[in-house]
Amino acid sequence: MTGPSGVGIGWRPEIAGFVAGLPGLRFVEVVAETVAPAGPLPDGLAELRGRGVIVVPHGVKLSLGGAEPVDPARVAHLAGVAAALGAPLVSEHIAFVRAGGVEAGHLLPLPRSREAVAAVVANVRRAQAELPVPLALEPIAALFDWPDDELDEADFLTEILDATGALLLLDVANVHANACNRGGDPAGLLDRLPLDRIAYVHVAGGAEHGGFYHDTHTDPVPAEVLDLVRELCDRRRPPALLLERDGHYPPATELRGELDALAAASGYPVVT
Amino acid sequence: MTGRDLAARQAELVAALVAGGPLPPGFAAAPVEAARRALLRKRAGDVARHWPLLAAALGDAWPATFAGWAAGRPTNGSLRDGWDLARELGDRGTLPPLGAEELAAREAASRYDGRTAPRPRRLPAVARAGGAVAAQLAGRVRLLRPAPR
């Protein structure tokens, strides 16, 4: 398997033209739920595949952290998208998005408890059994904690990764957001995570609202997040880093500037 | 641990965040409330992408209009959420002209019963919303009459 490498960007229909025009680009990520495995690929994605650009499907609705078993149809969809894109791996979150038949419409945090570890591990194994490629797991950003955590974040994540053999999709913006909102030392967390298991890294912008740092993906990447990219690369440079932008798309020059800043912080070649 | 299982506790948390349920025991109220509001903002953005004319017609009032309708109402997906909201604004007589035209076009293109996913119409159809009239023939939708400004 040749996984993603260098600097990439989240492919979204709104910026497909911008992404297609990046000469050095070697990988992108697409939200898996927006791709129909049997149908034609979205305009622009097929062209990127034709250029040899790696496309990683990124699931957001699997609910691997749900107490109920993961929906086999959703796993089959993710597997189908991976096959349709010839992807070397897929990714999903350590989170739940529905419970009791109600959709949250968002990634929600789990208690850092043994019971939650067991639920995630069971669902990840169910998914891995059906997926044609490795799965990378992404810890999420959240504004609140559950009242009964038994483990800290590093132990919680490491237990899940050890039990499943899954790769790590580390989001440094999530690390920053969690440190702002829930406390903890972001650099200290980097010291304790299995950085050798990182498949790639997410970087995104956010903003302060009402005393909380919101990981909006619609704001510029703050300096603190780029500092964290440098901290991470000082310890162990991940194979790839990806900029996520999900709305309020800025002019192309600003988006290029964000990609260049990511290249500068990581030491990877510029893709613009 | 509280002794109650994870499934029930996850359901309580989701209900508190999107269905108007009470704050589950032990959670800090302010951060959960901030998350509830952030979720409404995110949903408003997602629905605006599916209903660009409706959102644009409401302009600065869009986030509050959407949040007022969506609070306590779990999502059925952005397409249906926007559809339900547009119909309700139509019933209230507060659907702006651009939103009425967008709704009429959607109603002409697809059959939506308000309970399950909209399905494309196979037969020709004419639909009205807020004074706008749209027609669909062989899958092509045209606005026959704009909504009164």
PDB file of C-alpha atoms in Angstrom, chain A residues 14 65-68 96 99-100 102-106 108 110-111 115-116 119 143-148 209 212 214 246, chain B residues 1-2 4-7 9-11 13-14 17-19 25-27 30-32 34-35 38-39 41-42 49 74-75:
ATOM      1  CA  GLU A  14     -17.221  24.116  -4.279  1.00  0.00           C
ATOM      2  CA  GLY A  65     -18.507   4.913  18.837  1.00  0.00           C
ATOM      3  CA  GLY A  66     -22.184   4.099  19.005  1.00  0.00           C
ATOM      4  CA  ALA A  67     -23.196   1.566  21.627  1.00  0.00           C
ATOM      5  CA  GLU A  68     -25.218  -0.201  18.936  1.00  0.00           C
ATOM      6  CA  PHE A  96     -20.953   8.595  17.740  1.00  0.00           C
ATOM      7  CA  ALA A  99     -28.396   7.126  19.383  1.00  0.00           C
ATOM      8  CA  GLY A 100     -31.863   5.869  20.180  1.00  0.00           C
ATOM      9  CA  VAL A 102     -32.076  10.063  16.575  1.00  0.00           C
ATOM     10  CA  GLU A 103     -29.438  11.688  14.369  1.00  0.00           C
ATOM     11  CA  ALA A 104     -27.209  14.208  16.110  1.00  0.00           C
ATOM     12  CA  GLY A 105     -26.017  15.637  12.790  1.00  0.00           C
ATOM     13  CA  HIS A 106     -22.594  15.986  14.334  1.00  0.00           C
ATOM     14  CA  LEU A 108     -20.181  13.526  19.482  1.00  0.00           C
ATOM     15  CA  LEU A 110     -17.553   9.265  23.961  1.00  0.00           C
ATOM     16  CA  PRO A 111     -16.930   8.795  27.629  1.00  0.00           C
ATOM     17  CA  GLU A 115     -17.253   0.350  28.218  1.00  0.00           C
ATOM     18  CA  ALA A 116     -16.792   2.914  25.443  1.00  0.00           C
ATOM     19  CA  ALA A 119     -17.962  -0.468  21.996  1.00  0.00           C
ATOM     20  CA  LEU A 143     -16.686  21.148  23.761  1.00  0.00           C
ATOM     21  CA  PHE A 144     -17.508  18.948  26.731  1.00  0.00           C
ATOM     22  CA  ASP A 145     -16.498  15.807  28.567  1.00  0.00           C
ATOM     23  CA  TRP A 146     -18.585  13.013  29.969  1.00  0.00           C
ATOM     24  CA  PRO A 147     -18.809  12.996  33.763  1.00  0.00           C
ATOM     25  CA  ASP A 148     -17.246   9.582  34.273  1.00  0.00           C
ATOM     26  CA  HIS A 209     -17.295  32.138  19.997  1.00  0.00           C
ATOM     27  CA  PHE A 212     -15.182  28.405  23.351  1.00  0.00           C
ATOM     28  CA  HIS A 214     -14.976  26.082  17.689  1.00  0.00           C
ATOM     29  CA  ASP A 246     -15.841  23.113   4.574  1.00  0.00           C
TER      30      ASP A 246
ATOM     31  CA  MET B   1     -20.333   4.903  36.582  1.00  0.00           C
ATOM     32  CA  THR B   2     -24.023   5.417  36.902  1.00  0.00           C
ATOM     33  CA  ARG B   4     -26.957   2.579  33.201  1.00  0.00           C
ATOM     34  CA  ASP B   5     -25.675   1.342  29.893  1.00  0.00           C
ATOM     35  CA  LEU B   6     -23.877   3.334  27.255  1.00  0.00           C
ATOM     36  CA  ALA B   7     -26.680   3.086  24.684  1.00  0.00           C
ATOM     37  CA  ARG B   9     -26.804   7.423  28.051  1.00  0.00           C
ATOM     38  CA  GLN B  10     -25.829   8.210  24.471  1.00  0.00           C
ATOM     39  CA  ALA B  11     -29.521   8.486  23.588  1.00  0.00           C
ATOM     40  CA  LEU B  13     -27.174  13.087  25.344  1.00  0.00           C
ATOM     41  CA  VAL B  14     -28.372  13.211  21.734  1.00  0.00           C
ATOM     42  CA  LEU B  17     -28.517  18.270  22.075  1.00  0.00           C
ATOM     43  CA  VAL B  18     -31.094  18.049  19.294  1.00  0.00           C
ATOM     44  CA  ALA B  19     -34.500  17.053  20.611  1.00  0.00           C
ATOM     45  CA  PRO B  25     -26.892  13.984  35.000  1.00  0.00           C
ATOM     46  CA  GLY B  26     -23.272  14.910  35.582  1.00  0.00           C
ATOM     47  CA  PHE B  27     -22.721  16.952  32.405  1.00  0.00           C
ATOM     48  CA  ALA B  30     -22.611  25.581  29.738  1.00  0.00           C
ATOM     49  CA  PRO B  31     -20.410  23.490  27.412  1.00  0.00           C
ATOM     50  CA  VAL B  32     -23.314  21.255  26.384  1.00  0.00           C
ATOM     51  CA  ALA B  34     -22.538  25.790  23.608  1.00  0.00           C
ATOM     52  CA  ALA B  35     -22.380  22.524  21.663  1.00  0.00           C
ATOM     53  CA  ALA B  38     -22.866  25.270  17.544  1.00  0.00           C
ATOM     54  CA  LEU B  39     -24.788  22.342  16.128  1.00  0.00           C
ATOM     55  CA  ARG B  41     -25.196  26.984  13.379  1.00  0.00           C
ATOM     56  CA  LYS B  42     -23.602  24.076  11.515  1.00  0.00           C
ATOM     57  CA  ARG B  49     -26.040  24.848   0.851  1.00  0.00           C
ATOM     58  CA  PRO B  74     -33.607  16.404  15.100  1.00  0.00           C
ATOM     59  CA  THR B  75     -32.304  16.596  11.550  1.00  0.00           C
TER      60      THR B  75
END
